[in-house]
C-alpha atoms as a printed R data frame, in Angstrom:
    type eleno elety resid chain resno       x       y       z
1   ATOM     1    CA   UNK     A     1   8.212 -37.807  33.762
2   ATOM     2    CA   UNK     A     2  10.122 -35.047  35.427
3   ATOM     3    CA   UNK     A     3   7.866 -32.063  36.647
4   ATOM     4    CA   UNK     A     4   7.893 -28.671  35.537
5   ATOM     5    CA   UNK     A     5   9.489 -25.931  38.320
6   ATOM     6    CA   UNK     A     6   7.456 -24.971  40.650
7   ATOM     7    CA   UNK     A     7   5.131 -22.000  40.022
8   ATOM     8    CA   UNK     A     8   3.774 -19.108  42.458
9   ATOM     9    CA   UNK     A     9   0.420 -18.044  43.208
10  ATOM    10    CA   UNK     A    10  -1.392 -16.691  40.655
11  ATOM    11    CA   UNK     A    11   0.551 -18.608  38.184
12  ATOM    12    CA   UNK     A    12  -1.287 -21.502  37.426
13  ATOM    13    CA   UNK     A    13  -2.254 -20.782  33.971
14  ATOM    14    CA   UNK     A    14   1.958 -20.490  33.089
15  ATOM    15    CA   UNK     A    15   2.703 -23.189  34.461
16  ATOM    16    CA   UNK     A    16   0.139 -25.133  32.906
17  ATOM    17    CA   UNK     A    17   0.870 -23.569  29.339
18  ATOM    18    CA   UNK     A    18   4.590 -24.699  29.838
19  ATOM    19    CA   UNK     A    19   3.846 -28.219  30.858
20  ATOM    20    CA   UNK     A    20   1.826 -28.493  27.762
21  ATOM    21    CA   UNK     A    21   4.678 -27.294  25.390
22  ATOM    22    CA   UNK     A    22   6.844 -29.657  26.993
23  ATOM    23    CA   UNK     A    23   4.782 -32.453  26.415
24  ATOM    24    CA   UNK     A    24   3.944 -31.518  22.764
25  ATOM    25    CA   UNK     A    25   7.884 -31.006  22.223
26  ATOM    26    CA   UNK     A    26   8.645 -35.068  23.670
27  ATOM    27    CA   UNK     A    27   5.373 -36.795  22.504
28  ATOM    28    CA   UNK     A    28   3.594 -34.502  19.402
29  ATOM    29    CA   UNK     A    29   0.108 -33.809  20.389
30  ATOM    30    CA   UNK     A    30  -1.721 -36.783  21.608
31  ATOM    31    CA   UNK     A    31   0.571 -36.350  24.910
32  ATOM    32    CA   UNK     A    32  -0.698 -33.245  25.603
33  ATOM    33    CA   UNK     A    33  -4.229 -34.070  27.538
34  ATOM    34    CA   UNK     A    34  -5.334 -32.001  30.548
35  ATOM    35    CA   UNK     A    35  -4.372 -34.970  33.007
36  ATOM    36    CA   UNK     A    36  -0.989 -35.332  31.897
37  ATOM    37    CA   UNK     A    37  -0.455 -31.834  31.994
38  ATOM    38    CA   UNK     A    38  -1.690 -31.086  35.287
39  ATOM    39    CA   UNK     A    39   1.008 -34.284  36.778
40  ATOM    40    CA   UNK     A    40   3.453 -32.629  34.895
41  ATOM    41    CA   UNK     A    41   2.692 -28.818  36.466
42  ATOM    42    CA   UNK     A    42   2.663 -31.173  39.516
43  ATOM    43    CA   UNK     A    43  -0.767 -30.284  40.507
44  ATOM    44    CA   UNK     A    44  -4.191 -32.348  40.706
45  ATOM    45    CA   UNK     A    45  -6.209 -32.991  37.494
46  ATOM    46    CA   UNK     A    46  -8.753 -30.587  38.360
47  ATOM    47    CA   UNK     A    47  -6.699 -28.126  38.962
48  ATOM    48    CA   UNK     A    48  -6.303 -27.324  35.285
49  ATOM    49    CA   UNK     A    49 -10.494 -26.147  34.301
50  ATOM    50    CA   UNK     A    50 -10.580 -22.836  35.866
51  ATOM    51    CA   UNK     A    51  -8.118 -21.795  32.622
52  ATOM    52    CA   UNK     A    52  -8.521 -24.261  30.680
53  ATOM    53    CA   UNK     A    53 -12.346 -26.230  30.966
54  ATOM    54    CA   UNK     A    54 -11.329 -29.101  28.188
55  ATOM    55    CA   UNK     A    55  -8.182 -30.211  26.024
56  ATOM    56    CA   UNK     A    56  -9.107 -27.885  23.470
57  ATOM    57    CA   UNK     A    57  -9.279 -25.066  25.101
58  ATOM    58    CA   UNK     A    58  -5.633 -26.068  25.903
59  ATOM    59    CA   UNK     A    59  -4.597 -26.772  22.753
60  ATOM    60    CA   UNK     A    60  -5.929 -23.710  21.264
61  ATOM    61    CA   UNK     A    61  -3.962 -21.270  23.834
62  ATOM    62    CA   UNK     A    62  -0.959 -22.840  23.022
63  ATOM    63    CA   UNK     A    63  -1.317 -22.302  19.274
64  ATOM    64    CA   UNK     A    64  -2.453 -18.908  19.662
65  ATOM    65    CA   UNK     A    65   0.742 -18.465  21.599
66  ATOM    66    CA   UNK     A    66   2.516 -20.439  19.416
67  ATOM    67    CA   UNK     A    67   1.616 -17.722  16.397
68  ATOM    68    CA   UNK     A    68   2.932 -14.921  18.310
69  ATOM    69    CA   UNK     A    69   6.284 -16.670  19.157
70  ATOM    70    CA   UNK     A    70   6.511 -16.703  14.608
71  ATOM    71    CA   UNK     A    71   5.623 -13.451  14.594
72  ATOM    72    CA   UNK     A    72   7.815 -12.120  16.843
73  ATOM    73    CA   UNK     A    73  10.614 -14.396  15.107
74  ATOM    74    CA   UNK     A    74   9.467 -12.488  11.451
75  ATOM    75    CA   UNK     A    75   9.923  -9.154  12.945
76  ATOM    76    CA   UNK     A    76  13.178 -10.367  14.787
77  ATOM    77    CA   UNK     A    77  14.868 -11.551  11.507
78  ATOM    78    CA   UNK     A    78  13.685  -8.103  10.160
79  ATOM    79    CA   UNK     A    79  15.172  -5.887  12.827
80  ATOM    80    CA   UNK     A    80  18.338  -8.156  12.889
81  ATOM    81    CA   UNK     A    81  19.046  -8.271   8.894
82  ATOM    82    CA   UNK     A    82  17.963  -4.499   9.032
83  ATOM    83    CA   UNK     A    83  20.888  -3.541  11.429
84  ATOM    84    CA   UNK     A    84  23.299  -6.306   9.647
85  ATOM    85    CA   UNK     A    85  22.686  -3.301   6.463
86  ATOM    86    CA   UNK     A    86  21.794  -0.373   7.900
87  ATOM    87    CA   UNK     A    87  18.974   0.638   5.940
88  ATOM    88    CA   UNK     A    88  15.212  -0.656   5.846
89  ATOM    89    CA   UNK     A    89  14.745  -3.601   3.616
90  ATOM    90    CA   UNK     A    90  12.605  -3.765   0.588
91  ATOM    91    CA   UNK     A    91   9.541  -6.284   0.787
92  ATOM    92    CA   UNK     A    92  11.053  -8.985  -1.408
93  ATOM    93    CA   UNK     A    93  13.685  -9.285   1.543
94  ATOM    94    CA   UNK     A    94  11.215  -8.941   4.321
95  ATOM    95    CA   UNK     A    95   8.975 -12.168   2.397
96  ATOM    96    CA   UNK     A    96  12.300 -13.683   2.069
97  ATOM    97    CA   UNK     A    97  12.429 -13.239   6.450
98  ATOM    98    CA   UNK     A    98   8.856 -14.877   6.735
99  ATOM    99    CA   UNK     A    99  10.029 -17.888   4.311
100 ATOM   100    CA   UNK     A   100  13.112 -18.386   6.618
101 ATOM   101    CA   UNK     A   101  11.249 -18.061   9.925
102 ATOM   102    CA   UNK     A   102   9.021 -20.346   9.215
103 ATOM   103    CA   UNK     A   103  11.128 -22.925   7.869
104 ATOM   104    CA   UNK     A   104  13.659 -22.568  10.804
105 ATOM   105    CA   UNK     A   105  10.498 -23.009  13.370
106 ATOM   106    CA   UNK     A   106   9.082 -25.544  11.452
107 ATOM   107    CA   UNK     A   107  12.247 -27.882  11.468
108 ATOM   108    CA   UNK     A   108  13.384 -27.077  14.962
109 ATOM   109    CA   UNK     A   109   9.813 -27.192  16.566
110 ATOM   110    CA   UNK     A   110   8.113 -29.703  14.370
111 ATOM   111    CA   UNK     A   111   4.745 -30.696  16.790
112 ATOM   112    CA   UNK     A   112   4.575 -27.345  17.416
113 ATOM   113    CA   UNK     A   113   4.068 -26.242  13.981
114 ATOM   114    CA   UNK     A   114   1.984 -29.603  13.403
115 ATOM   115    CA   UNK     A   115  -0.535 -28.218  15.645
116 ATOM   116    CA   UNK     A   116  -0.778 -24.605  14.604
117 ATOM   117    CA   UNK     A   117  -2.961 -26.267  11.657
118 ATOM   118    CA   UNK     A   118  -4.967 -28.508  13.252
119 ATOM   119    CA   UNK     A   119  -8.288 -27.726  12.620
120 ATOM   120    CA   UNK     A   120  -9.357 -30.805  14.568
121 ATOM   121    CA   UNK     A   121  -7.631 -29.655  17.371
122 ATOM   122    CA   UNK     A   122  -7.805 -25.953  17.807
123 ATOM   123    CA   UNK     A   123 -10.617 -23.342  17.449
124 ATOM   124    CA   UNK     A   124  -8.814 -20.931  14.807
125 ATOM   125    CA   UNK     A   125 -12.704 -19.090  15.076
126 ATOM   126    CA   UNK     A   126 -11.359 -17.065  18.484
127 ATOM   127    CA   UNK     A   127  -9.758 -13.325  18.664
128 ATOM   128    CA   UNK     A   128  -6.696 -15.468  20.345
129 ATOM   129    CA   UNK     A   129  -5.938 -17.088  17.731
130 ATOM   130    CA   UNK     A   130  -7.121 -15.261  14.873
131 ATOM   131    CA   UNK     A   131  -5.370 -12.262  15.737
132 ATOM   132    CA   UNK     A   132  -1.823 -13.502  15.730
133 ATOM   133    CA   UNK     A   133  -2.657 -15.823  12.954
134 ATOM   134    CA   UNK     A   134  -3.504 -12.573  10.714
135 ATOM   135    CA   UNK     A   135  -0.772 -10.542  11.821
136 ATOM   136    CA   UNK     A   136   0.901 -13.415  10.512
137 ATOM   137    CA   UNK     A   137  -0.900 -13.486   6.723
138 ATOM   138    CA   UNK     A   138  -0.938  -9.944   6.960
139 ATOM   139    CA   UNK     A   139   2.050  -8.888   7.080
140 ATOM   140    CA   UNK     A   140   3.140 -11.239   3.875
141 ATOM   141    CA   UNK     A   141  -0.012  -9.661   1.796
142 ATOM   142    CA   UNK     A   142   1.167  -6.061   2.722
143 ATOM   143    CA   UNK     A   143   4.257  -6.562   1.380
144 ATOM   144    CA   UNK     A   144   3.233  -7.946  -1.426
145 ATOM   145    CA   UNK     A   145   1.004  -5.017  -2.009
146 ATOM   146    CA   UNK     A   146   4.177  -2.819  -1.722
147 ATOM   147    CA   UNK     A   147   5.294  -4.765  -5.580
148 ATOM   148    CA   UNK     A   148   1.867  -5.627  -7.137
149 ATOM   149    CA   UNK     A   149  -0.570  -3.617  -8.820
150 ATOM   150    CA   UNK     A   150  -3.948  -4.345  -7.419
151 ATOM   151    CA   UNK     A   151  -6.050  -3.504 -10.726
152 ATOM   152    CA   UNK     A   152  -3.736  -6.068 -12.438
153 ATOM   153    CA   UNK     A   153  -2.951  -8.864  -9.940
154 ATOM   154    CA   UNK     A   154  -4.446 -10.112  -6.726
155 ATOM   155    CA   UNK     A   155  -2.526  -9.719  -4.000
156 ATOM   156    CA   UNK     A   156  -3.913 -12.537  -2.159
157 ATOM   157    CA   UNK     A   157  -3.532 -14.710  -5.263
158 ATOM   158    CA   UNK     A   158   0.026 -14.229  -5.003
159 ATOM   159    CA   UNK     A   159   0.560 -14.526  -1.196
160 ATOM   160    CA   UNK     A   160  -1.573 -17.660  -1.307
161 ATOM   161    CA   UNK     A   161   0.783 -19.170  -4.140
162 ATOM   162    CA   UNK     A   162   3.473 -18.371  -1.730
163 ATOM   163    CA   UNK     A   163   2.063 -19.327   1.506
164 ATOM   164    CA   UNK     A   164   1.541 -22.502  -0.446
165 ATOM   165    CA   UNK     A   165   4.849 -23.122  -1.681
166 ATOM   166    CA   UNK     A   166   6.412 -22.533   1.742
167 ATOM   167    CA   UNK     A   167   4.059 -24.990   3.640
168 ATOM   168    CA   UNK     A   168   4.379 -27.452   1.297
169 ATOM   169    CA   UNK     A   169   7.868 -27.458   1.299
170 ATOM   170    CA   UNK     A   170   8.409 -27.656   5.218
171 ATOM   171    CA   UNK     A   171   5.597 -30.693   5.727
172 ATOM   172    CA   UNK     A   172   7.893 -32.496   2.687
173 ATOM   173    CA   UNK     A   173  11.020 -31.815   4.642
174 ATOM   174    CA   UNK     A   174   9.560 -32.764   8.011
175 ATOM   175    CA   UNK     A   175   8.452 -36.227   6.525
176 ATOM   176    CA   UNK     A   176  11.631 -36.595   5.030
177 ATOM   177    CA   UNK     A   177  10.551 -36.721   1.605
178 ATOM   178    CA   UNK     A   178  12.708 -33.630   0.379
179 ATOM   179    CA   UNK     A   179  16.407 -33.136   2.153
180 ATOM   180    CA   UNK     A   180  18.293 -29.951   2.309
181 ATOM   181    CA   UNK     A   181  19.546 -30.167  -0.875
182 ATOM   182    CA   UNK     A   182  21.467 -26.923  -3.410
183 ATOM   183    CA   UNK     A   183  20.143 -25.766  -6.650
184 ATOM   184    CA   UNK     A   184  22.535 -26.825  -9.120
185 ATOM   185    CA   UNK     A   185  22.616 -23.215 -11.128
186 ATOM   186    CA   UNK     A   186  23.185 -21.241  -7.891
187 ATOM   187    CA   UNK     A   187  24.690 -23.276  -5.614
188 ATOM   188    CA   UNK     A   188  22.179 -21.650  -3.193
189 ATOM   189    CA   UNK     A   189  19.705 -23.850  -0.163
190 ATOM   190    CA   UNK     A   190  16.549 -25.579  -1.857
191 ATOM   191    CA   UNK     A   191  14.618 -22.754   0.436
192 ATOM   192    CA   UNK     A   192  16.685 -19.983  -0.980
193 ATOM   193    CA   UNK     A   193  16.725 -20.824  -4.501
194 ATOM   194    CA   UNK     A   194  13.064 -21.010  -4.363
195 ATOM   195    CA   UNK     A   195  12.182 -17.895  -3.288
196 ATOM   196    CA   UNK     A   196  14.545 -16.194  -6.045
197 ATOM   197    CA   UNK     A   197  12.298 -17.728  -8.298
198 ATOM   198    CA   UNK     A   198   9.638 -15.752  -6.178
199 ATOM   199    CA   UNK     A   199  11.663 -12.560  -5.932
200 ATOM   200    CA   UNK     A   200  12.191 -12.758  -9.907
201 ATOM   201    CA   UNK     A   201   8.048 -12.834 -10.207
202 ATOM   202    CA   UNK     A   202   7.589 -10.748  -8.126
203 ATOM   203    CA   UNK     A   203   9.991  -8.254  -9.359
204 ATOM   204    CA   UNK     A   204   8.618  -8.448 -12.534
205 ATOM   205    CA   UNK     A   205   5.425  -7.496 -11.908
206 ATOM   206    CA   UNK     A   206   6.606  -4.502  -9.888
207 ATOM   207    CA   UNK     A   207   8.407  -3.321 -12.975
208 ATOM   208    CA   UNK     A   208   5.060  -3.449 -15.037
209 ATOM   209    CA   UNK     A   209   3.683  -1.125 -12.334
């Protein structure tokens, strides 16, 4: 197994964190242990514990990192479909964003979005990994709360239905039981189609308001 580059002093931890994603990219998660890490980083297995004292500790840095790197790809998509119109888009769009971020991470980085919900694995208790993890949730119930009215429908109701929907639909078309089909009516992605559904909901209930 090819090492990672070599890193400078001081930079131990980054090195280390790298390694790991490298591994979890080639082998899913039961690669990734502190010893095969460390021969990766190209340093001695003991090297590792002043960062990282056991495998979860390891596991659960990369995840927390590994929340940031969606959130940053959320805001991203915003900033990118924002200048593609030149005005601020409304928060059926911006859900829309999340939906499509994490279905383009999901697919491209597959063991890496495996592990960001292993319980098992990672301690989701910590402020480094509940912090991005929220930002994350968040941001999708704050939008909704832009549509909804909260003395007539639960915001987290609804971005729980959704959260739901979208998970469930990546893990199907990671295991290959759903492909990337078209809806028939609008000729539009599976994904897409889906969340117009959403939007239409939504949208409804914002014109109750």
């Amino acid at each position: 197994m090819a090492k990672s580059k070599s890193f400078h002093h001081g930079d131990l931890k980054r090195a280390l964190m790298r390694s790991a994603l490298e591994i979890l990219d080639k082998e899913d998660v039961a690669g990734v242990t502190i010893r095969a890490v460390a021969k990766r980083a190209g340093v001695s297995h003991a090297a590792p514990a002043n960062h990282f004292p056991d495998r979860r500790a390891l596991l659960t840095a990369l995840a927390a990192e590994q929340f940031a790197v969606v959130f940053d790809k959320i805001r991203a998509g915003i900033d990118a479909k924002t200048s593609d119109t030149r005005a601020d888009l409304d928060p059926l769009d911006r859900i829309a964003v999340l939906f499509d971020s994490f279905l383009t991470y999901g697919l491209e980085y597959p063991y890496r979005y495996q592990l960001l919900w292993r319980y098992d694995l990672v301690d989701h208790e910590v402020e480094i990994v509940k912090q991005p993890a929220d930002r994350v949730y968040d941001f999708l119930v704050g939008e909704i709360e832009k549509v909804v009215d909260r003395n007539t429908v639960d915001p987290d109701t609804v971005s729980v239905t959704i959260w739901s929907m979208m998970h469930g639909y990546l893990d199907l078309r990671m295991t290959g039981m759903f492909e990337d089909r078209r809806d028939r009516i609008s000729g539009a992605p599976r994904a897409q189609a889906m969340l117009m559904i959403v939007r239409d909901y939504l949208h409804d209930l914002g014109s109750r308001v």
